[in-house]
PDB file of C-alpha atoms in Angstrom:
ATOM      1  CA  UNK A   1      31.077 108.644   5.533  1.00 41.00           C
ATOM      2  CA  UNK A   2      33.281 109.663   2.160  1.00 40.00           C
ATOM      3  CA  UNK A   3      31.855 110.369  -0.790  1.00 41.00           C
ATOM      4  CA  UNK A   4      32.745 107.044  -3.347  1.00 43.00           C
ATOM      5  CA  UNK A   5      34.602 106.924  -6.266  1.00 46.00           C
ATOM      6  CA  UNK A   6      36.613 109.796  -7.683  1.00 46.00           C
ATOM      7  CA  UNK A   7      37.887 112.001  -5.185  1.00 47.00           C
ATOM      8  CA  UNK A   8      38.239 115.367  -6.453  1.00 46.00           C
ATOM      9  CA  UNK A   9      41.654 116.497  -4.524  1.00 44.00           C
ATOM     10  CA  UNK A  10      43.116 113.381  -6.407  1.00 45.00           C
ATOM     11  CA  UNK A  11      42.849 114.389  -9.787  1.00 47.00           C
ATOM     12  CA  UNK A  12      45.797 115.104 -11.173  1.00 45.00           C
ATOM     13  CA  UNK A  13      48.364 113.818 -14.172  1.00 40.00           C
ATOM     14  CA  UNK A  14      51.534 114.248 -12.122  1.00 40.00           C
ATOM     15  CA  UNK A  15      49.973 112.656  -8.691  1.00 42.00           C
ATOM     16  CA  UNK A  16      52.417 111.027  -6.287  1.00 44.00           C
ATOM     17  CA  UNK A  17      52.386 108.037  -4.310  1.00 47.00           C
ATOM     18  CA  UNK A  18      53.244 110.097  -1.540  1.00 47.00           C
ATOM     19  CA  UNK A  19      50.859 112.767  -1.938  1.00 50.00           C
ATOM     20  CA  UNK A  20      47.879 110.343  -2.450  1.00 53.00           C
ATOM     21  CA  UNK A  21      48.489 108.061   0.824  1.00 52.00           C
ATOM     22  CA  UNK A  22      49.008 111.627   2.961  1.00 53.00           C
ATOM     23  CA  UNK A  23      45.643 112.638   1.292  1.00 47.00           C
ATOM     24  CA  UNK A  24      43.758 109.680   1.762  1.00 49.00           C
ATOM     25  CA  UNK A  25      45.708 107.618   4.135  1.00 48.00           C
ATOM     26  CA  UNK A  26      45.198 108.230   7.973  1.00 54.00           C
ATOM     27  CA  UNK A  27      48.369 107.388   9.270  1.00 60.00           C
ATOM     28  CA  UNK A  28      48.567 104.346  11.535  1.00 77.00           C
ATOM     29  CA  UNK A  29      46.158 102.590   8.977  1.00 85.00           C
ATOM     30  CA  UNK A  30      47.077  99.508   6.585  1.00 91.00           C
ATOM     31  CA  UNK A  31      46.418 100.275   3.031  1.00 90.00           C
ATOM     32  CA  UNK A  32      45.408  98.455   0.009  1.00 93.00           C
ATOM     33  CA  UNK A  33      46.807 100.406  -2.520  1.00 91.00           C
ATOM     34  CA  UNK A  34      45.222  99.105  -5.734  1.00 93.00           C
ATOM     35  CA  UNK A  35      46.412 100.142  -9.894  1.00 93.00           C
ATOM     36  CA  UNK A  36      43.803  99.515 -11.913  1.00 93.00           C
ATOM     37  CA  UNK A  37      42.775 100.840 -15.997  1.00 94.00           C
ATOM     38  CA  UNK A  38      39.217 100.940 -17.308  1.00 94.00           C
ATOM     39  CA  UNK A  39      40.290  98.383 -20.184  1.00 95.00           C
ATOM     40  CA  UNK A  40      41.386  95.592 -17.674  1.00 94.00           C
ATOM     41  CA  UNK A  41      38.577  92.775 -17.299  1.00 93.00           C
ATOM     42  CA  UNK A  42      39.674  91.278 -13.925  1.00 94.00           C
ATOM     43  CA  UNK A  43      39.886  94.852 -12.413  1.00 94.00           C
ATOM     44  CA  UNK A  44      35.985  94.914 -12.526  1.00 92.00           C
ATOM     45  CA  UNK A  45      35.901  91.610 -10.488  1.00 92.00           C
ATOM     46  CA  UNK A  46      39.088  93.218  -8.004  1.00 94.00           C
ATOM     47  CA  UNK A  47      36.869  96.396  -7.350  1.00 94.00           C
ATOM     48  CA  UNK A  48      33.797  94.226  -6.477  1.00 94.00           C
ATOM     49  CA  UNK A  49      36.825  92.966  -4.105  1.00 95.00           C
ATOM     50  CA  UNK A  50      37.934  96.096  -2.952  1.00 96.00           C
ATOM     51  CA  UNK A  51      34.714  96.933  -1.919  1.00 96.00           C
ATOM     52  CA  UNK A  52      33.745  94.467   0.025  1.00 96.00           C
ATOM     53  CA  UNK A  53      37.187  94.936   1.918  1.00 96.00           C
ATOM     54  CA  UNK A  54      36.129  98.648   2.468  1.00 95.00           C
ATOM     55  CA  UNK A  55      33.064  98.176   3.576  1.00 96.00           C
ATOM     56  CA  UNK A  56      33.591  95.360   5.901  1.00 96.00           C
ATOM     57  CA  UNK A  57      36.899  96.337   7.051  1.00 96.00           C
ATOM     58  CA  UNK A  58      37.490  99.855   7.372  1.00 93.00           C
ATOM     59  CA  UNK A  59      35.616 100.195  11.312  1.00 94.00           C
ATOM     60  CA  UNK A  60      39.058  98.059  11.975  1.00 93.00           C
ATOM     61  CA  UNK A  61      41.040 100.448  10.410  1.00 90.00           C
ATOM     62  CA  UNK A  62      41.592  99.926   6.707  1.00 93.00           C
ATOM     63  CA  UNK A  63      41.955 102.205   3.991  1.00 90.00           C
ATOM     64  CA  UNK A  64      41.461 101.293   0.487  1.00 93.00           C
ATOM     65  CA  UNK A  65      42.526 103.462  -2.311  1.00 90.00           C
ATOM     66  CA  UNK A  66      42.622 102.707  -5.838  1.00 91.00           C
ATOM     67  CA  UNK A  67      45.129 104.468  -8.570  1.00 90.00           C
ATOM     68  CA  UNK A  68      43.464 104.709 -12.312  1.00 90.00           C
ATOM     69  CA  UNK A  69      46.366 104.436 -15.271  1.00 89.00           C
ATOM     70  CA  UNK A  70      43.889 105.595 -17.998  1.00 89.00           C
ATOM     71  CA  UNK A  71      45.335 108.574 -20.265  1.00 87.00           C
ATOM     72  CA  UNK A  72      41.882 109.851 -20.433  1.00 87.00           C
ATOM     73  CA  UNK A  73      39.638 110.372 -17.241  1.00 83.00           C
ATOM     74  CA  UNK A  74      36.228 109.699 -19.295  1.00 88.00           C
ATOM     75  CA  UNK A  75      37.274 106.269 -19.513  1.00 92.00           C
ATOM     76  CA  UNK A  76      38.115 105.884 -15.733  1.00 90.00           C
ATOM     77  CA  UNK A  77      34.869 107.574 -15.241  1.00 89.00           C
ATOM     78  CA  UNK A  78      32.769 105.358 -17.257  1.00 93.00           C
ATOM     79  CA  UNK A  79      34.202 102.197 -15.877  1.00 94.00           C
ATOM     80  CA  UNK A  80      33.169 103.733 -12.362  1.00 92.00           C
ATOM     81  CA  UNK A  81      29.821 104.367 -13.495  1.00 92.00           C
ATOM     82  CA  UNK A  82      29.738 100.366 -13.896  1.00 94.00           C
ATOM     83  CA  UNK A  83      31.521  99.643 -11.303  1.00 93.00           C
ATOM     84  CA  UNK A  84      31.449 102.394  -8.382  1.00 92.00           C
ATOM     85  CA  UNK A  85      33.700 102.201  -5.598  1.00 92.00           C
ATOM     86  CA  UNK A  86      33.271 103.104  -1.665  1.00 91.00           C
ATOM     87  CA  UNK A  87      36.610 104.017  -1.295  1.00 89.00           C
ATOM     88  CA  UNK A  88      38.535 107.050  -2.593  1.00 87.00           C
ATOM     89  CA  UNK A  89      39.884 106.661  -6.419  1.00 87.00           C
ATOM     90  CA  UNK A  90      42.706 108.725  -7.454  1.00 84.00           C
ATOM     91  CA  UNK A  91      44.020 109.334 -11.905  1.00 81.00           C
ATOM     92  CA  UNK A  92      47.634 108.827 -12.763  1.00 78.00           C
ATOM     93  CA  UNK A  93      47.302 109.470 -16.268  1.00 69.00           C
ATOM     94  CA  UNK A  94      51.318 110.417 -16.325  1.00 70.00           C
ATOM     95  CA  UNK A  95      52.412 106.928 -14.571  1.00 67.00           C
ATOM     96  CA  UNK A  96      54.439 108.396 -11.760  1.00 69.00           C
ATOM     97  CA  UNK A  97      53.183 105.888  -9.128  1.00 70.00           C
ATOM     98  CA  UNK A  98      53.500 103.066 -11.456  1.00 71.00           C
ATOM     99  CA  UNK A  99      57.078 103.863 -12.010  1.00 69.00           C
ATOM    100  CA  UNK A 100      57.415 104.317  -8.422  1.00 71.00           C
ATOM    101  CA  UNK A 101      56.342 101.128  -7.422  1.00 71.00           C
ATOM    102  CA  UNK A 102      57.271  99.394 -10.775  1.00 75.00           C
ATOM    103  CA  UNK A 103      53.207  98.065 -11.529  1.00 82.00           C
ATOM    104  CA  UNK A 104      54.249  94.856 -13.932  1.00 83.00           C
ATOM    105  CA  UNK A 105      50.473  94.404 -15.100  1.00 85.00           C
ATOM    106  CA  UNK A 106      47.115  95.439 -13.739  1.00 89.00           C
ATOM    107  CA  UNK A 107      45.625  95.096 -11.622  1.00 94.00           C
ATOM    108  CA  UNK A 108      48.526  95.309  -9.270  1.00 92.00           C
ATOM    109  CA  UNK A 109      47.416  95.739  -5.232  1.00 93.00           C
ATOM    110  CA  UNK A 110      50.125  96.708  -2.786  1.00 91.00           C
ATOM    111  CA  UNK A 111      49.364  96.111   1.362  1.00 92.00           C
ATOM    112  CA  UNK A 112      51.046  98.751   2.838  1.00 88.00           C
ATOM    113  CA  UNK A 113      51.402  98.220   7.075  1.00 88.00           C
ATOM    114  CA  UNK A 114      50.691 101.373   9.032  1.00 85.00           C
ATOM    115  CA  UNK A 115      54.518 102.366   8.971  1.00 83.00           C
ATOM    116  CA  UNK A 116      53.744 103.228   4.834  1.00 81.00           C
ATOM    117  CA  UNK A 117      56.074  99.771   4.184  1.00 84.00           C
ATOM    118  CA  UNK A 118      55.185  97.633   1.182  1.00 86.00           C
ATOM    119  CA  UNK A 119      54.461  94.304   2.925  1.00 89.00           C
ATOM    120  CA  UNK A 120      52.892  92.565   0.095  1.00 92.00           C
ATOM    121  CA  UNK A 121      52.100  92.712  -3.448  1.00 91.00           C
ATOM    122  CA  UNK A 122      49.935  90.993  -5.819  1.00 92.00           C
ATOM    123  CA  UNK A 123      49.617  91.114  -9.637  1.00 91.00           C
ATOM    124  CA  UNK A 124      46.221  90.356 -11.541  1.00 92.00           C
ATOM    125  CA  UNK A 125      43.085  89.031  -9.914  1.00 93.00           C
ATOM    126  CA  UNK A 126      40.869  86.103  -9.557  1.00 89.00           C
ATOM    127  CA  UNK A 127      38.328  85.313  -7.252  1.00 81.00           C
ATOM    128  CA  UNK A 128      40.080  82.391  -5.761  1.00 87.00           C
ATOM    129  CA  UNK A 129      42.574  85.329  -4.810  1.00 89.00           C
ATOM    130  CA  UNK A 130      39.807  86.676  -2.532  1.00 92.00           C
ATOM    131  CA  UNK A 131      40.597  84.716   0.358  1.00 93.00           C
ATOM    132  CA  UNK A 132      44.201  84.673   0.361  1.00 93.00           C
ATOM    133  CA  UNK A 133      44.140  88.885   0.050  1.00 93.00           C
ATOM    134  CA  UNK A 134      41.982  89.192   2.935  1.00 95.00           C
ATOM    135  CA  UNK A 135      43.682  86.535   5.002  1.00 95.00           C
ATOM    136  CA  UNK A 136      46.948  88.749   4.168  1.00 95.00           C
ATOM    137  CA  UNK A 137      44.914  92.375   4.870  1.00 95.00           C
ATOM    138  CA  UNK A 138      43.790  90.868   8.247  1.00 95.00           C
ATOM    139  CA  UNK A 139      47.356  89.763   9.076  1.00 94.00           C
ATOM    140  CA  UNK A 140      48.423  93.383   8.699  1.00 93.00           C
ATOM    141  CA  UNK A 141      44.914  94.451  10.463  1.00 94.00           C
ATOM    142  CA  UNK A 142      46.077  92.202  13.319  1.00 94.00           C
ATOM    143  CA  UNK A 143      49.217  94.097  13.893  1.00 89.00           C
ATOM    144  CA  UNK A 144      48.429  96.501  16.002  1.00 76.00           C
ATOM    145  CA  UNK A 145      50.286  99.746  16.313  1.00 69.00           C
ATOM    146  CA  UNK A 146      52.400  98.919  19.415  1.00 58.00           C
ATOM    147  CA  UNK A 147      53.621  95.831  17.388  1.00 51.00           C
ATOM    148  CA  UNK A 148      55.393  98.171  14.350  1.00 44.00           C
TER     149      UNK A 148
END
């Protein structure tokens, strides 16, 4: 089992998208790819989310892994303190993924199928949400590899 929360290979200003998934992302595996900031409310309610997803869904092959957009990594790290996460957390302090994948507000979570293709996004979070994300994570769960 991984260490949670910040992953120390991950923490770097001019992190990229690419970089994080080959770090973190076993290939073949969906990922929730989640952007989150220590001053965004429903982000504490999406990582209580997020974790559930990770621990009850990574045995099928999941792989969580959340972004932080602070500018300063105390902040990320005190949030985490609050609100520690099971799965591997990486700092974009320079927003180079969320120009990559044009993040419109946060949190935003991106399901990525086990080619690496964008399949879904969703901005914000609720817990109504809940079910609809993990309905969608075990649609891309249910594709297996021989039918990418």
């Amino acid at each position: 089992d991984r260490d949670p929360g910040l992953d120390p290979r991950l923490d770097d200003d001019e992190l990229s998208i690419i970089v994080a998934i080959e770090l973190c992302h076993d290939v073949g595996k969906p990922v929730v790819l989640d952007f989150w900031a220590s001053w965004c409310s429903p982000c504490a309610q999406s990582f209580a989310f997020l974790n559930d997803l990770d621990r009850e869904l990574r045995g099928r092959g999941l792989q969580v892994l959340a972004i932080n957009l602070d500018e300063r990594p105390d902040d990320a790290k005190g949030f985490l303190a609050k609100h520690p996460a099971t799965f591997p957390v990486a700092f974009d302090a320079g927003g180079v993924c969320p120009q990559d994948f044009g993040v419109q507000g946060m949190p935003s979570s991106y399901l990525v199928d086990r080619k690496g293709i964008v399949r879904y996004v969703h901005l914000g979070f609720r817990r109504g949400e809940a079910t609809i994300l993990r309905g969608l994570v075990e649609q891309l769960l249910a594709e297996g590899p021989e039918n990418d």
